């Protein structure tokens, strides 16, 4: 059974940093691209960032580009999101999601999700 | 960026009725569209990918159609557990984007 467990969320002041982690199990982690997707309270979904299985291809939403950095450690079966210069607009539940894969190029669909970790940016 | 517009925002129906949800893209995404279901307090679940392929374990009452800019998710007979919010998502153009969601509520 695929399991994705996020951690690292919390209350942080504007301008500060936070690092999220996602621990994966139940599948071949190093065979799959991985993503972060966020959801502000009471609102819709926003793709934040994705990383290919080997880390060679990375993408970011414009809203976080230059502030957030995605990374992965395949030996530890873990995904990370370093978030710097946080603003109140970054307040959201952050989900770790597994890419379904199976395409010759690019990121695709999110076929497994964690339960999310809440990031609240407030003074 | 591709903007996905979902309609209606809210759909009020009774169990057993047919639900038809729309997702319109600001430009063509070919068949690169997926649908997700999200219930309160839970993570989204992948229902349909590549416009019309059901994900693993998804009941046959869920079906997807469309290509280019216009897509439809149909639930043939609503079960009590189908009342939820539904999102579409595209991978046809960078970056990946989601629609704003359609809430299917009990009438």
Short mmCIF file of C-alpha atoms in Angstrom, two decimals:
data_model
loop_
_atom_site.label_atom_id
_atom_site.label_comp_id
_atom_site.label_asym_id
_atom_site.label_seq_id
_atom_site.Cartn_x
_atom_site.Cartn_y
_atom_site.Cartn_z
CA UNK A 1 0.00 0.00 0.00
CA UNK A 2 1.33 3.41 -0.98
CA UNK A 3 1.89 5.69 2.01
CA UNK A 4 3.00 9.30 1.92
CA UNK A 5 3.50 11.07 5.25
CA UNK A 6 4.21 14.79 5.32
CA UNK A 7 5.78 16.65 8.22
CA UNK A 8 7.37 19.98 9.02
CA UNK A 9 4.38 22.29 8.86
CA UNK A 10 3.57 24.84 11.51
CA UNK A 11 3.13 28.51 12.34
CA UNK A 12 5.81 30.79 10.94
CA UNK A 13 6.21 34.55 10.65
CA UNK A 14 6.25 36.30 7.28
CA UNK A 15 9.71 36.37 5.76
CA UNK A 16 10.87 33.27 7.60
CA UNK A 17 11.63 29.79 6.27
CA UNK A 18 10.26 26.30 6.72
CA UNK A 19 11.25 22.89 5.38
CA UNK A 20 8.64 20.26 4.63
CA UNK A 21 9.39 16.56 4.38
CA UNK A 22 7.49 13.64 2.89
CA UNK A 23 8.33 10.05 3.75
CA UNK A 24 7.26 7.46 1.17
CA UNK A 25 6.65 3.74 1.39
CA UNK A 26 4.83 0.96 -0.43
CA UNK A 27 6.18 1.67 -3.91
CA UNK A 28 9.44 2.08 -5.79
CA UNK A 29 10.12 5.69 -4.82
CA UNK A 30 13.04 6.13 -7.21
CA UNK A 31 10.86 5.11 -10.17
CA UNK A 32 8.40 7.97 -9.77
CA UNK A 33 8.30 11.71 -10.18
CA UNK A 34 6.97 13.47 -7.09
CA UNK A 35 5.13 16.69 -6.36
CA UNK A 36 3.96 19.20 -3.80
CA UNK A 37 0.38 20.46 -4.16
CA UNK A 38 -1.15 22.99 -1.78
CA UNK A 39 -4.65 24.00 -0.76
CA UNK A 40 -5.37 27.23 1.12
CA UNK A 41 -8.08 26.83 3.78
CA UNK A 42 -11.49 26.59 2.11
CA UNK A 43 -10.05 27.02 -1.38
CA UNK A 44 -8.95 24.94 -4.37
CA UNK A 45 -5.83 23.04 -5.31
CA UNK A 46 -2.61 24.57 -6.63
CA UNK A 47 0.35 22.61 -7.97
CA UNK A 48 3.49 23.99 -6.31
CA UNK A 49 6.45 21.99 -7.57
CA UNK A 50 7.50 18.69 -9.10
CA UNK A 51 10.73 16.72 -9.39
CA UNK A 52 11.57 13.85 -11.71
CA UNK A 53 12.53 10.42 -10.42
CA UNK A 54 16.26 11.14 -10.61
CA UNK A 55 16.04 14.81 -9.71
CA UNK A 56 17.22 15.99 -13.12
CA UNK A 57 14.00 17.75 -14.03
CA UNK A 58 12.35 20.22 -11.68
CA UNK A 59 9.47 22.63 -12.08
CA UNK A 60 7.82 25.33 -9.98
CA UNK A 61 4.66 27.35 -10.09
CA UNK A 62 5.35 31.01 -10.83
CA UNK A 63 3.96 31.90 -7.39
CA UNK A 64 6.84 30.14 -5.62
CA UNK A 65 9.67 30.28 -8.15
CA UNK A 66 12.84 31.69 -6.61
CA UNK A 67 11.57 31.15 -3.06
CA UNK A 68 10.89 27.41 -2.84
CA UNK A 69 13.27 24.54 -3.59
CA UNK A 70 12.18 20.95 -4.11
CA UNK A 71 14.58 18.06 -3.58
CA UNK A 72 14.55 14.34 -2.95
CA UNK A 73 16.70 11.65 -1.38
CA UNK A 74 15.95 8.34 -3.05
CA UNK A 75 18.04 6.39 -0.53
CA UNK A 76 15.82 7.73 2.25
CA UNK A 77 12.64 7.57 0.13
CA UNK A 78 11.99 11.16 1.03
CA UNK A 79 10.81 14.33 -0.69
CA UNK A 80 11.49 17.83 0.60
CA UNK A 81 10.31 21.38 0.08
CA UNK A 82 12.46 24.23 1.34
CA UNK A 83 10.30 27.33 1.62
CA UNK A 84 11.97 30.71 2.04
CA UNK A 85 10.64 34.27 2.22
CA UNK A 86 7.21 33.01 3.22
CA UNK A 87 4.20 35.29 2.88
CA UNK A 88 0.63 35.05 4.14
CA UNK A 89 -0.32 33.89 0.61
CA UNK A 90 1.63 30.67 1.28
CA UNK A 91 -0.73 29.65 4.09
CA UNK A 92 -2.14 26.29 3.01
CA UNK A 93 -2.29 22.57 3.55
CA UNK A 94 0.68 21.13 1.65
CA UNK A 95 0.24 17.71 0.10
CA UNK A 96 2.96 15.38 -1.11
CA UNK A 97 1.74 13.53 -4.21
CA UNK A 98 3.07 10.66 -6.30
CA UNK A 99 3.13 11.03 -10.07
CA UNK A 100 1.38 8.23 -11.91
CA UNK A 101 4.09 8.16 -14.57
CA UNK A 102 4.02 6.05 -17.70
CA UNK A 103 4.49 8.88 -20.19
CA UNK A 104 7.45 9.50 -22.42
CA UNK A 105 7.86 13.03 -21.13
CA UNK A 106 6.71 15.44 -18.48
CA UNK A 107 4.81 15.29 -15.24
CA UNK A 108 1.36 13.77 -15.27
CA UNK A 109 -1.30 12.85 -12.73
CA UNK A 110 -1.29 12.53 -8.98
CA UNK A 111 -2.38 9.00 -8.14
CA UNK A 112 -1.48 8.92 -4.44
CA UNK A 113 -1.55 11.71 -1.88
CA UNK A 114 -0.46 12.17 1.71
CA UNK A 115 -2.73 13.60 4.39
CA UNK A 116 -1.06 17.00 4.17
CA UNK A 117 0.83 19.26 6.55
CA UNK A 118 -0.52 22.69 7.44
CA UNK A 119 1.64 25.76 6.98
CA UNK A 120 0.35 28.96 8.54
CA UNK A 121 2.20 32.18 7.83
CA UNK A 122 1.20 34.89 10.25
CA UNK A 123 2.73 37.53 12.48
CA UNK B 1 -0.75 29.44 -18.10
CA UNK B 2 -3.72 27.30 -19.03
CA UNK B 3 -6.82 28.39 -17.12
CA UNK B 4 -9.35 25.65 -16.40
CA UNK B 5 -12.88 26.90 -15.78
CA UNK B 6 -15.26 24.47 -14.09
CA UNK B 7 -19.01 24.78 -14.18
CA UNK B 8 -21.30 24.91 -12.44
CA UNK B 9 -19.68 25.96 -9.18
CA UNK B 10 -22.31 24.00 -7.28
CA UNK B 11 -24.56 21.20 -8.47
CA UNK B 12 -27.54 20.27 -6.27
CA UNK B 13 -28.83 16.78 -7.01
CA UNK B 14 -30.51 13.83 -5.33
CA UNK B 15 -29.05 10.33 -4.94
CA UNK B 16 -29.74 8.29 -8.05
CA UNK B 17 -29.65 11.29 -10.37
CA UNK B 18 -27.13 11.89 -13.14
CA UNK B 19 -24.38 14.49 -12.62
CA UNK B 20 -22.69 16.29 -15.48
CA UNK B 21 -19.68 18.46 -14.66
CA UNK B 22 -17.83 20.65 -17.15
CA UNK B 23 -14.22 21.76 -17.42
CA UNK B 24 -13.17 24.21 -20.11
CA UNK B 25 -9.53 25.00 -20.91
CA UNK B 26 -8.34 28.42 -22.09
CA UNK B 27 -6.53 26.67 -24.95
CA UNK B 28 -6.15 23.12 -26.14
CA UNK B 29 -4.71 20.53 -23.77
CA UNK B 30 -5.34 17.66 -26.20
CA UNK B 31 -6.57 14.74 -24.07
CA UNK B 32 -4.28 15.59 -21.17
CA UNK B 33 -6.93 16.15 -18.54
CA UNK B 34 -7.71 14.44 -15.25
CA UNK B 35 -10.51 14.58 -12.70
CA UNK B 36 -10.18 14.30 -8.91
CA UNK B 37 -12.72 13.89 -6.12
CA UNK B 38 -12.17 15.48 -2.71
CA UNK B 39 -14.29 14.85 0.37
CA UNK B 40 -14.12 17.12 3.45
CA UNK B 41 -10.98 16.60 5.48
CA UNK B 42 -9.47 14.17 3.00
CA UNK B 43 -6.88 14.34 0.25
CA UNK B 44 -8.04 14.36 -3.37
CA UNK B 45 -8.47 11.06 -5.19
CA UNK B 46 -7.68 10.51 -8.86
CA UNK B 47 -10.80 9.43 -10.75
CA UNK B 48 -10.11 9.91 -14.47
CA UNK B 49 -6.90 10.55 -16.44
CA UNK B 50 -6.19 11.22 -20.10
CA UNK B 51 -9.75 12.57 -20.31
CA UNK B 52 -11.51 9.21 -20.30
CA UNK B 53 -9.49 6.52 -18.49
CA UNK B 54 -10.73 5.46 -15.08
CA UNK B 55 -8.06 5.19 -12.40
CA UNK B 56 -7.59 1.96 -10.48
CA UNK B 57 -10.58 1.04 -8.35
CA UNK B 58 -12.89 3.76 -9.65
CA UNK B 59 -16.48 2.57 -10.21
CA UNK B 60 -17.89 2.42 -13.72
CA UNK B 61 -20.54 5.05 -12.90
CA UNK B 62 -17.76 7.63 -13.31
CA UNK B 63 -16.87 8.48 -16.90
CA UNK B 64 -14.93 11.22 -18.61
CA UNK B 65 -15.09 12.59 -22.13
CA UNK B 66 -13.80 15.42 -24.27
CA UNK B 67 -10.64 16.68 -25.90
CA UNK B 68 -9.08 19.98 -26.85
CA UNK B 69 -10.75 22.58 -24.66
CA UNK B 70 -14.04 21.02 -23.50
CA UNK B 71 -14.29 18.14 -21.06
CA UNK B 72 -17.07 16.46 -19.10
CA UNK B 73 -17.19 14.26 -16.03
CA UNK B 74 -20.39 12.23 -15.78
CA UNK B 75 -21.63 10.31 -12.77
CA UNK B 76 -24.48 8.19 -14.07
CA UNK B 77 -26.31 7.49 -10.80
CA UNK B 78 -25.18 9.42 -7.74
CA UNK B 79 -24.42 7.35 -4.68
CA UNK B 80 -24.41 8.97 -1.21
CA UNK B 81 -20.59 8.79 -1.13
CA UNK B 82 -20.29 10.77 -4.39
CA UNK B 83 -21.28 14.08 -2.84
CA UNK B 84 -17.96 15.91 -2.80
CA UNK B 85 -15.91 18.53 -4.64
CA UNK B 86 -14.52 17.63 -8.06
CA UNK B 87 -11.45 19.21 -9.67
CA UNK B 88 -10.05 18.96 -13.16
CA UNK B 89 -6.30 19.20 -13.86
CA UNK B 90 -4.29 19.49 -17.07
CA UNK B 91 -0.81 18.39 -18.09
CA UNK B 92 -1.03 19.52 -21.70
CA UNK B 93 0.86 22.74 -21.11
CA UNK B 94 3.36 23.95 -18.55
CA UNK B 95 2.71 24.55 -15.67
CA UNK B 96 0.28 21.96 -14.37
CA UNK B 97 -2.96 23.67 -13.39
CA UNK B 98 -6.23 22.82 -11.65
CA UNK B 99 -9.73 24.09 -12.16
CA UNK B 100 -11.55 25.88 -9.36
CA UNK B 101 -13.77 22.92 -8.53
CA UNK B 102 -17.43 21.91 -8.67
CA UNK B 103 -19.23 21.01 -5.47
CA UNK B 104 -21.84 18.28 -5.86
CA UNK B 105 -24.23 18.65 -2.95
CA UNK B 106 -27.33 16.81 -1.84
CA UNK B 107 -30.54 18.51 -2.90
#
